[in-house]
Short mmCIF file of C-alpha atoms in Angstrom, two decimals:
data_model
loop_
_atom_site.label_atom_id
_atom_site.label_comp_id
_atom_site.label_asym_id
_atom_site.label_seq_id
_atom_site.Cartn_x
_atom_site.Cartn_y
_atom_site.Cartn_z
CA MET A 8 -28.12 0.07 -56.54
CA ASN A 9 -29.70 -2.63 -55.61
CA PRO A 10 -28.75 -5.95 -58.04
CA CYS A 11 -32.50 -6.83 -57.54
CA ASN A 12 -33.57 -4.17 -59.27
CA VAL A 13 -31.79 -4.63 -62.23
CA ALA A 14 -33.75 -7.84 -63.06
CA TRP A 15 -33.84 -6.05 -66.68
CA MET A 16 -30.33 -7.12 -67.27
CA LYS A 17 -28.92 -9.30 -69.92
CA GLN A 18 -27.49 -11.71 -67.59
CA ARG A 19 -23.61 -11.08 -68.87
CA GLU A 20 -24.72 -7.21 -67.61
CA ILE A 21 -25.85 -8.60 -64.37
CA ARG A 22 -22.26 -11.04 -64.15
CA ASP A 23 -20.81 -8.06 -63.98
CA TYR A 24 -21.91 -5.32 -62.32
CA ARG A 25 -21.61 -8.86 -59.29
CA ILE A 26 -17.55 -8.25 -60.57
CA SER A 27 -17.45 -5.11 -60.49
CA LEU A 28 -19.48 -5.25 -56.11
CA ARG A 29 -16.43 -8.04 -55.36
CA GLY A 30 -13.76 -6.03 -57.19
CA ILE A 31 -15.32 -2.90 -54.60
CA GLN A 32 -15.14 -5.34 -51.69
CA ALA A 33 -11.81 -6.35 -52.44
CA THR A 34 -10.41 -2.69 -53.04
CA MET A 35 -12.23 -1.68 -49.43
CA LEU A 36 -10.91 -4.78 -47.71
CA ILE A 37 -7.37 -4.18 -48.48
CA LEU A 38 -7.82 -0.61 -48.02
CA LEU A 39 -8.73 -1.21 -44.41
CA LEU A 40 -5.75 -3.73 -43.98
CA ALA A 41 -3.58 -1.72 -45.02
CA ALA A 42 -4.30 1.21 -42.79
CA VAL A 43 -4.40 -0.79 -40.40
CA PRO A 44 -0.39 -0.12 -39.25
CA VAL A 45 -0.44 2.89 -40.48
CA TRP A 46 -2.69 4.01 -38.06
CA ALA A 47 -0.95 2.73 -35.43
CA GLY A 48 2.07 4.02 -36.60
CA SER A 49 1.23 6.82 -37.22
CA SER A 50 1.53 9.73 -34.79
CA ILE A 51 -1.99 9.39 -33.41
CA ALA A 52 -1.67 5.96 -31.58
CA PRO A 53 0.91 5.97 -28.52
CA LYS A 54 4.24 4.03 -29.31
CA LEU A 55 4.42 2.13 -26.89
CA ASP A 56 7.02 0.65 -24.04
CA ILE A 57 6.02 -2.13 -22.86
CA GLY A 58 8.29 -3.03 -20.82
CA LYS A 59 10.09 -6.06 -19.53
CA GLY A 60 7.44 -8.75 -21.43
CA GLY A 61 5.80 -11.71 -19.87
CA GLN A 62 1.84 -11.25 -19.94
CA CYS A 63 -0.47 -8.80 -18.63
CA VAL A 64 -2.56 -10.20 -15.94
CA ASP A 65 -5.42 -9.54 -17.28
CA ASP A 66 -6.31 -8.74 -21.10
CA PRO A 67 -4.93 -6.55 -22.51
CA LYS A 68 -7.91 -5.36 -24.35
CA PHE A 69 -9.86 -4.66 -20.21
CA MET A 70 -6.60 -3.89 -18.85
CA ARG A 71 -6.74 -0.23 -22.11
CA LYS A 72 -10.33 0.62 -20.92
CA ASN A 73 -10.62 -1.00 -16.57
CA HIS A 74 -7.57 -0.50 -15.33
CA MET A 75 -8.47 2.64 -13.59
CA LYS A 76 -11.05 1.24 -11.50
CA MET A 77 -8.64 -1.80 -10.73
CA ILE A 78 -6.38 -0.64 -9.46
CA VAL A 79 -8.63 2.37 -7.37
CA HIS A 80 -10.46 -0.91 -5.61
CA GLN A 81 -7.85 -2.87 -5.15
CA ARG A 82 -5.89 0.62 -3.70
CA ASP A 83 -8.46 0.78 -1.29
CA GLU A 84 -8.51 -2.53 -0.54
CA THR A 85 -4.76 -3.41 0.18
CA MET A 86 -4.59 0.55 2.17
CA ARG A 87 -7.86 -0.04 3.92
CA GLN A 88 -8.28 -3.63 4.90
CA GLY A 89 -5.40 -4.96 4.42
CA ILE A 90 -6.38 -7.30 1.56
CA ARG A 91 -2.53 -7.77 0.15
CA GLY A 92 -1.33 -9.89 -2.52
CA GLY A 93 -3.79 -8.67 -5.51
CA LYS A 94 -3.24 -8.93 -8.90
CA PHE A 95 -4.74 -5.92 -9.97
CA SER A 96 -1.00 -3.60 -8.06
CA LEU A 97 0.79 -0.33 -8.22
CA ALA A 98 3.74 -1.89 -7.89
CA GLY A 99 3.26 -5.05 -10.45
CA CYS A 100 2.46 -2.79 -13.00
CA VAL A 101 5.69 -0.75 -12.24
CA ASP A 102 7.61 -4.08 -12.01
CA CYS A 103 6.48 -5.35 -15.96
CA HIS A 104 5.78 -2.26 -17.77
CA ALA A 105 8.77 0.35 -16.36
CA SER A 106 11.03 0.50 -19.74
CA LYS A 107 14.37 -1.81 -20.04
CA LYS A 108 16.44 0.53 -21.14
CA ASP A 109 15.80 2.83 -17.52
CA ASN A 110 12.92 1.05 -15.42
CA SER A 111 11.03 3.68 -16.10
CA VAL A 112 7.56 4.16 -16.70
CA LEU A 113 7.31 7.61 -16.98
CA GLY A 114 9.64 10.39 -19.33
CA SER A 115 8.75 10.33 -22.06
CA ASN A 116 5.86 9.83 -24.65
CA GLU A 117 7.08 6.70 -25.40
CA HIS A 118 7.15 5.01 -21.36
CA PHE A 119 4.36 2.94 -20.96
CA CYS A 120 2.33 5.01 -17.92
CA GLN A 121 3.43 8.37 -19.58
CA GLY A 122 2.57 8.26 -23.05
CA CYS A 123 -0.07 6.68 -23.52
CA HIS A 124 -1.38 9.77 -20.55
CA GLU A 125 -0.03 11.96 -22.26
CA PHE A 126 -1.98 11.10 -25.65
CA ALA A 127 -5.64 10.47 -23.70
CA ALA A 128 -4.16 14.09 -21.31
CA VAL A 129 -4.99 11.95 -18.55
CA LYS A 130 -2.92 13.23 -14.87
CA ILE A 131 -2.46 11.60 -12.43
CA ASP A 132 -0.57 11.78 -8.94
CA CYS A 133 -0.04 8.18 -7.93
CA PHE A 134 4.07 8.83 -8.67
CA GLU A 135 4.01 11.44 -6.37
CA CYS A 136 4.71 9.04 -3.60
CA HIS A 137 4.72 5.52 -5.50
CA SER A 138 7.71 4.68 -7.50
CA SER A 139 8.22 4.94 -10.58
CA LYS A 140 10.89 2.65 -10.98
CA ARG A 141 11.38 -0.57 -11.51
CA LYS A 142 12.73 -1.32 -8.41
CA VAL A 143 16.49 -2.97 -9.55
CA ILE A 144 17.06 -6.15 -6.66
CA ALA A 145 20.64 -7.34 -6.24
CA GLU A 146 19.97 -10.57 -6.42
CA VAL A 147 19.90 -10.09 -10.08
CA SER A 148 24.62 -10.60 -10.21
CA LYS A 149 23.67 -13.56 -9.18
CA MET B 13 -16.64 4.13 3.78
CA SER B 14 -17.16 1.73 5.79
CA ASP B 15 -14.54 -0.53 7.55
CA LYS B 16 -15.40 -3.15 9.35
CA VAL B 17 -14.47 -6.21 8.12
CA ASN B 18 -17.54 -8.85 7.40
CA LEU B 19 -17.76 -11.72 10.19
CA GLY B 20 -18.00 -14.56 7.58
CA ARG B 21 -16.09 -17.14 6.41
CA ARG B 22 -13.01 -15.77 5.92
CA GLN B 23 -12.37 -14.76 9.75
CA PHE B 24 -13.73 -18.24 10.88
CA LEU B 25 -10.88 -19.64 8.31
CA SER B 26 -8.31 -17.05 10.20
CA LYS B 27 -9.53 -17.69 13.35
CA THR B 28 -8.88 -21.69 13.55
CA SER B 29 -5.15 -21.29 11.15
CA ALA B 30 -4.69 -18.84 13.91
CA ALA B 31 -5.69 -21.48 17.01
CA ILE B 32 -3.30 -24.58 14.92
CA ALA B 33 -0.88 -22.18 14.69
CA GLY B 34 -0.68 -21.18 18.45
CA ILE B 35 -1.43 -24.68 19.20
CA ALA B 36 1.91 -25.86 16.93
CA ILE B 37 3.89 -23.25 17.71
CA ALA B 38 3.81 -22.57 21.24
CA PRO B 39 6.12 -24.12 23.31
CA GLY B 40 8.78 -22.77 21.11
CA MET B 41 7.80 -20.02 20.75
CA LEU B 42 9.09 -17.46 24.39
CA LEU B 43 11.15 -15.28 22.91
CA PHE B 44 8.82 -13.27 20.23
CA ASP B 45 5.60 -13.38 19.76
CA PHE B 46 4.72 -15.43 16.69
CA VAL B 47 3.52 -13.48 14.19
CA HIS B 48 2.57 -15.42 11.36
CA ALA B 49 1.14 -13.45 7.21
CA ARG B 50 -2.06 -13.22 6.24
CA PRO B 51 -2.34 -15.67 3.29
CA ALA B 52 -2.65 -13.45 -0.27
CA GLY B 53 -6.22 -11.73 -0.79
CA GLU B 54 -7.86 -12.38 3.50
CA ALA B 55 -8.65 -8.95 4.82
CA ALA B 56 -7.61 -7.80 7.92
CA SER B 57 -8.58 -9.52 10.91
CA GLY B 58 -11.73 -7.80 14.09
CA ALA B 59 -10.16 -10.81 16.12
CA VAL B 60 -6.89 -9.42 16.61
CA ARG B 61 -5.76 -6.59 18.59
CA TRP B 62 -1.91 -5.43 17.93
CA GLY B 63 -0.03 -3.88 20.38
CA MET B 64 3.50 -2.92 22.12
CA LEU B 65 4.84 -3.62 25.51
CA ILE B 66 7.67 -1.14 26.41
CA ASP B 67 10.20 -2.58 28.63
CA THR B 68 11.38 1.70 29.86
CA THR B 69 13.92 -0.47 32.08
CA GLN B 70 15.57 -2.25 29.13
CA CYS B 71 15.42 0.85 26.73
CA GLU B 72 19.13 1.83 26.66
CA SER B 73 19.26 6.28 27.32
CA GLY B 74 21.53 7.21 23.93
CA CYS B 75 20.09 4.26 21.65
CA ASN B 76 18.89 5.53 18.53
CA GLU B 77 18.78 1.59 16.98
CA CYS B 78 14.56 1.42 16.54
CA VAL B 79 14.79 5.61 15.18
CA THR B 80 17.61 4.49 12.44
CA ALA B 81 15.34 1.01 12.04
CA CYS B 82 12.45 2.92 10.91
CA ASN B 83 13.82 5.76 8.84
CA LYS B 84 15.37 3.16 6.73
CA GLU B 85 12.75 0.69 7.25
CA ASN B 86 9.97 4.12 5.76
CA GLY B 87 12.03 5.72 3.32
CA LEU B 88 12.23 8.23 5.76
CA PRO B 89 15.27 11.24 6.30
CA VAL B 90 16.73 11.88 8.76
CA ALA B 91 14.69 14.82 10.80
CA LYS B 92 17.14 18.01 11.01
CA LEU B 93 14.30 19.97 12.01
CA PRO B 94 11.34 20.21 14.49
CA THR B 95 8.98 20.26 11.37
CA ASP B 96 10.70 17.28 9.38
CA VAL B 97 8.98 13.80 9.52
CA GLN B 98 9.26 11.54 12.94
CA TRP B 99 7.07 8.47 13.02
CA ILE B 100 9.06 6.71 16.76
CA ARG B 101 11.15 9.18 18.72
CA LYS B 102 13.89 9.20 21.77
CA VAL B 103 12.78 10.56 24.90
CA GLU B 104 14.44 10.52 28.14
CA LEU B 105 12.26 11.58 31.08
CA LYS B 106 13.81 12.84 34.17
CA GLN B 107 11.73 13.02 37.90
CA VAL B 108 12.99 15.95 39.31
CA SER B 109 12.72 15.00 43.43
CA THR B 110 14.82 11.68 43.14
CA GLY B 111 16.68 11.87 39.78
CA ARG B 112 15.63 8.79 38.40
CA GLN B 113 16.01 8.66 34.81
CA VAL B 114 13.83 7.39 32.39
CA SER B 115 14.42 6.27 28.38
CA LEU B 116 12.10 4.73 26.14
CA PRO B 117 10.59 5.01 22.01
CA MET B 118 7.59 7.11 21.85
CA MET B 119 5.60 6.96 18.37
CA CYS B 120 1.67 6.41 17.75
CA GLN B 121 0.69 4.93 20.57
CA HIS B 122 -2.43 2.58 18.47
CA CYS B 123 -5.75 3.93 20.26
CA ALA B 124 -8.65 1.98 20.39
CA GLU B 125 -10.62 5.26 20.33
CA PRO B 126 -8.39 7.26 18.22
CA PRO B 127 -9.37 11.11 18.41
CA CYS B 128 -7.63 11.73 14.97
CA VAL B 129 -10.58 9.25 13.66
CA ASP B 130 -12.45 11.47 15.17
CA VAL B 131 -11.78 14.73 13.89
CA CYS B 132 -10.61 13.57 10.62
CA PRO B 133 -13.06 15.20 7.92
CA THR B 134 -12.46 12.45 4.82
CA LYS B 135 -12.19 9.25 7.05
CA ALA B 136 -8.35 8.85 5.42
CA SER B 137 -7.46 8.49 9.49
CA PHE B 138 -8.95 5.27 10.17
CA LYS B 139 -8.74 2.80 12.68
CA ARG B 140 -7.94 -0.79 10.63
CA ALA B 141 -10.19 -3.94 11.78
CA ASP B 142 -6.61 -5.06 14.18
CA GLY B 143 -6.45 -2.46 15.75
CA ILE B 144 -3.65 -0.14 13.74
CA VAL B 145 -4.39 3.26 12.91
CA LEU B 146 -3.01 4.38 9.68
CA VAL B 147 -3.51 7.45 7.45
CA ASP B 148 -5.14 6.48 4.56
CA LYS B 149 -2.43 8.91 2.10
CA HIS B 150 -5.05 8.69 -1.17
CA ARG B 151 -8.10 10.49 1.05
CA CYS B 152 -6.04 12.73 3.11
CA ILE B 153 -6.12 16.42 1.71
CA GLY B 154 -3.20 17.51 4.71
CA CYS B 155 -5.31 19.47 7.39
CA ARG B 156 -2.86 18.47 10.21
CA TYR B 157 -5.96 18.08 12.46
CA CYS B 158 -5.61 14.66 13.49
CA MET B 159 -2.07 15.58 14.72
CA MET B 160 -3.86 18.64 16.41
CA ALA B 161 -5.58 16.03 17.96
CA CYS B 162 -3.10 13.80 18.77
CA PRO B 163 -2.69 14.43 22.61
CA TYR B 164 1.19 12.10 22.25
CA LYS B 165 2.23 14.19 18.94
CA ALA B 166 2.81 11.38 16.93
CA ARG B 167 2.52 12.17 13.72
CA SER B 168 4.24 14.35 10.66
CA PHE B 169 3.77 16.26 8.06
CA VAL B 170 5.61 15.82 4.79
CA HIS B 171 6.89 19.90 4.06
CA GLU B 172 8.93 18.55 1.61
CA PRO B 173 8.94 16.75 -1.74
CA VAL B 174 9.88 13.44 -2.04
CA LEU B 175 12.24 12.72 -5.05
CA ASP B 176 13.64 9.08 -3.86
CA HIS B 177 11.13 6.66 -3.58
CA ASP B 178 10.58 2.73 -2.04
CA SER B 179 8.52 0.67 -3.98
CA ASP B 180 7.89 -0.30 -0.59
CA MET B 181 6.78 2.50 1.38
CA PRO B 182 5.01 5.36 -1.00
CA ARG B 183 5.23 8.62 0.92
CA GLY B 184 4.36 12.34 -0.61
CA LYS B 185 4.45 15.76 -0.19
CA GLY B 186 1.46 17.09 1.99
CA THR B 187 0.03 14.52 3.48
CA VAL B 188 0.09 13.04 6.99
CA GLU B 189 2.05 10.51 8.29
CA SER B 190 2.65 8.64 11.16
CA CYS B 191 4.19 4.65 13.41
CA THR B 192 2.40 2.08 11.22
CA LEU B 193 3.49 -0.60 13.69
CA CYS B 194 5.20 -1.55 10.00
CA VAL B 195 2.12 -2.58 8.27
CA ASN B 196 3.69 -4.21 5.52
CA ARG B 197 6.49 -6.09 7.69
CA ILE B 198 3.13 -6.94 9.73
CA ASP B 199 1.37 -8.81 6.93
CA ARG B 200 3.76 -10.64 6.11
CA GLY B 201 4.24 -11.65 9.61
CA GLU B 202 7.59 -10.43 9.73
CA LEU B 203 7.70 -8.50 13.59
CA PRO B 204 7.89 -4.05 12.58
CA ALA B 205 11.69 -2.91 11.74
CA CYS B 206 11.75 -0.72 15.57
CA VAL B 207 11.21 -4.38 17.25
CA GLU B 208 13.57 -6.92 15.49
CA ALA B 209 16.23 -3.39 15.57
CA CYS B 210 15.97 -2.93 19.63
CA ALA B 211 16.36 -6.86 19.20
CA LYS B 212 19.94 -7.21 17.56
CA ALA B 213 21.28 -4.18 19.99
CA GLY B 214 20.55 -6.91 22.74
CA HIS B 215 18.14 -5.26 24.33
CA ARG B 216 14.55 -6.12 24.10
CA ALA B 217 12.58 -3.61 25.32
CA ILE B 218 10.02 -3.86 22.39
CA LEU B 219 8.17 -6.88 23.22
CA PHE B 220 5.08 -6.72 19.78
CA GLY B 221 2.38 -9.27 19.36
CA ASP B 222 -1.66 -9.99 20.22
CA LEU B 223 -2.88 -8.47 22.55
CA ASN B 224 -5.88 -10.54 22.81
CA ASP B 225 -5.09 -13.79 22.04
CA PRO B 226 -4.45 -15.49 25.57
CA ASN B 227 -0.97 -17.36 24.67
CA SER B 228 0.84 -14.46 23.45
CA GLU B 229 3.71 -13.85 25.32
CA ILE B 230 2.16 -10.00 25.34
CA HIS B 231 -0.97 -10.93 26.54
CA LEU B 232 0.71 -12.83 29.37
CA ARG B 233 3.39 -10.75 30.21
CA ILE B 234 0.44 -7.64 30.73
CA ARG B 235 -1.45 -10.41 32.62
CA SER B 236 1.74 -10.28 35.40
CA VAL B 237 3.23 -7.03 34.96
CA ALA B 238 2.73 -3.98 36.10
CA SER B 239 2.24 -1.21 32.82
CA SER B 240 0.73 1.38 31.93
CA GLN B 241 -1.01 3.56 29.57
CA LEU B 242 0.10 7.08 28.46
CA ARG B 243 -1.96 9.15 29.40
CA ALA B 244 -4.72 6.01 30.47
CA ASP B 245 -6.49 9.24 32.22
CA LEU B 246 -7.51 10.45 28.46
CA GLY B 247 -9.97 7.00 28.30
CA LEU B 248 -8.12 6.70 24.64
CA ASN B 249 -7.43 2.90 25.80
CA PRO B 250 -3.54 2.95 23.42
CA GLY B 251 -2.11 -0.41 22.38
CA ILE B 252 1.28 0.38 23.43
CA SER B 253 2.02 -0.27 27.03
CA PHE B 254 4.83 0.84 29.15
CA VAL B 255 5.98 -1.15 32.23
CA GLY B 256 9.11 0.88 34.92
CA LEU B 257 7.53 4.14 33.85
#
């Protein structure tokens, strides 16, 4: 149904046709806009407790896709070559992303690392050794 | 995997900065070697070789401060069973013929030719560029060949799950571990925990520093005082030497 093929239509009819096309586009746009929050809020996407807030060490979109590569790369550099102070530190992730409620990145499907990994069916062993808790420093009372 | 550090701009920079720091600090620093923090993002340098000189004449029998400090620093439980983790232990020696007694701390000797590294099937056991022998627990499969290869019995296996993790010192069941010379402290420019504790207890039996630096306190002491390595006959060239054995 291409508007060019309906040249035999009377002007009015063509205009009607265009209006209805716009109507369809608008309807679809509204539907899309409405669908995004519905999708994000539904049980399909994990609802994550971001933790302390601030700004992630990189673009969140990039992090979502690449955090595993970045952490593991930095891990090998730190462990084997002694390069310290990089931004993709596991302890750093935990410090920011641990929930403000219990200082942990694990515990439920809302906790940052566990929530998304459960959703994506990923299992990591890092927290068998690494602390999953934010280090609470005594200076807080200062 | 290659552990070689490329000898490029980085190392040139670290060498020059080390030299400058050395000149500025040398006159005032006599008690300990000056250990300065490597800048963030810089790899450990192959120009450095960390080591210790343990003066057994200053080590007090019955004193356990180094062991306690090590446990605290590295989040280790107090060893009760022979199979429990020990990174450092106190050893009391007695010469039967004369009755002379010697007390000393024993830990990983950070060999230049470490047999634990040779036997490791996964390259988890490795020697860092600055001479520190480590276990990369990310690669360790817990086979324990390294424990058998070590003539000093310096390594331990973690048999029990670790429940309360320390953020700075990750460790867990199923891997081998041993003295790291407190690698994370060294990288921050601090002394190993045992060295600090020994000095605090007033003994100063452990001198830590860069064996390669001709101006370092440890280098000067080793050049002027008779010292020996344990089982030097094995040709492993340990980074730890002893005075008064």
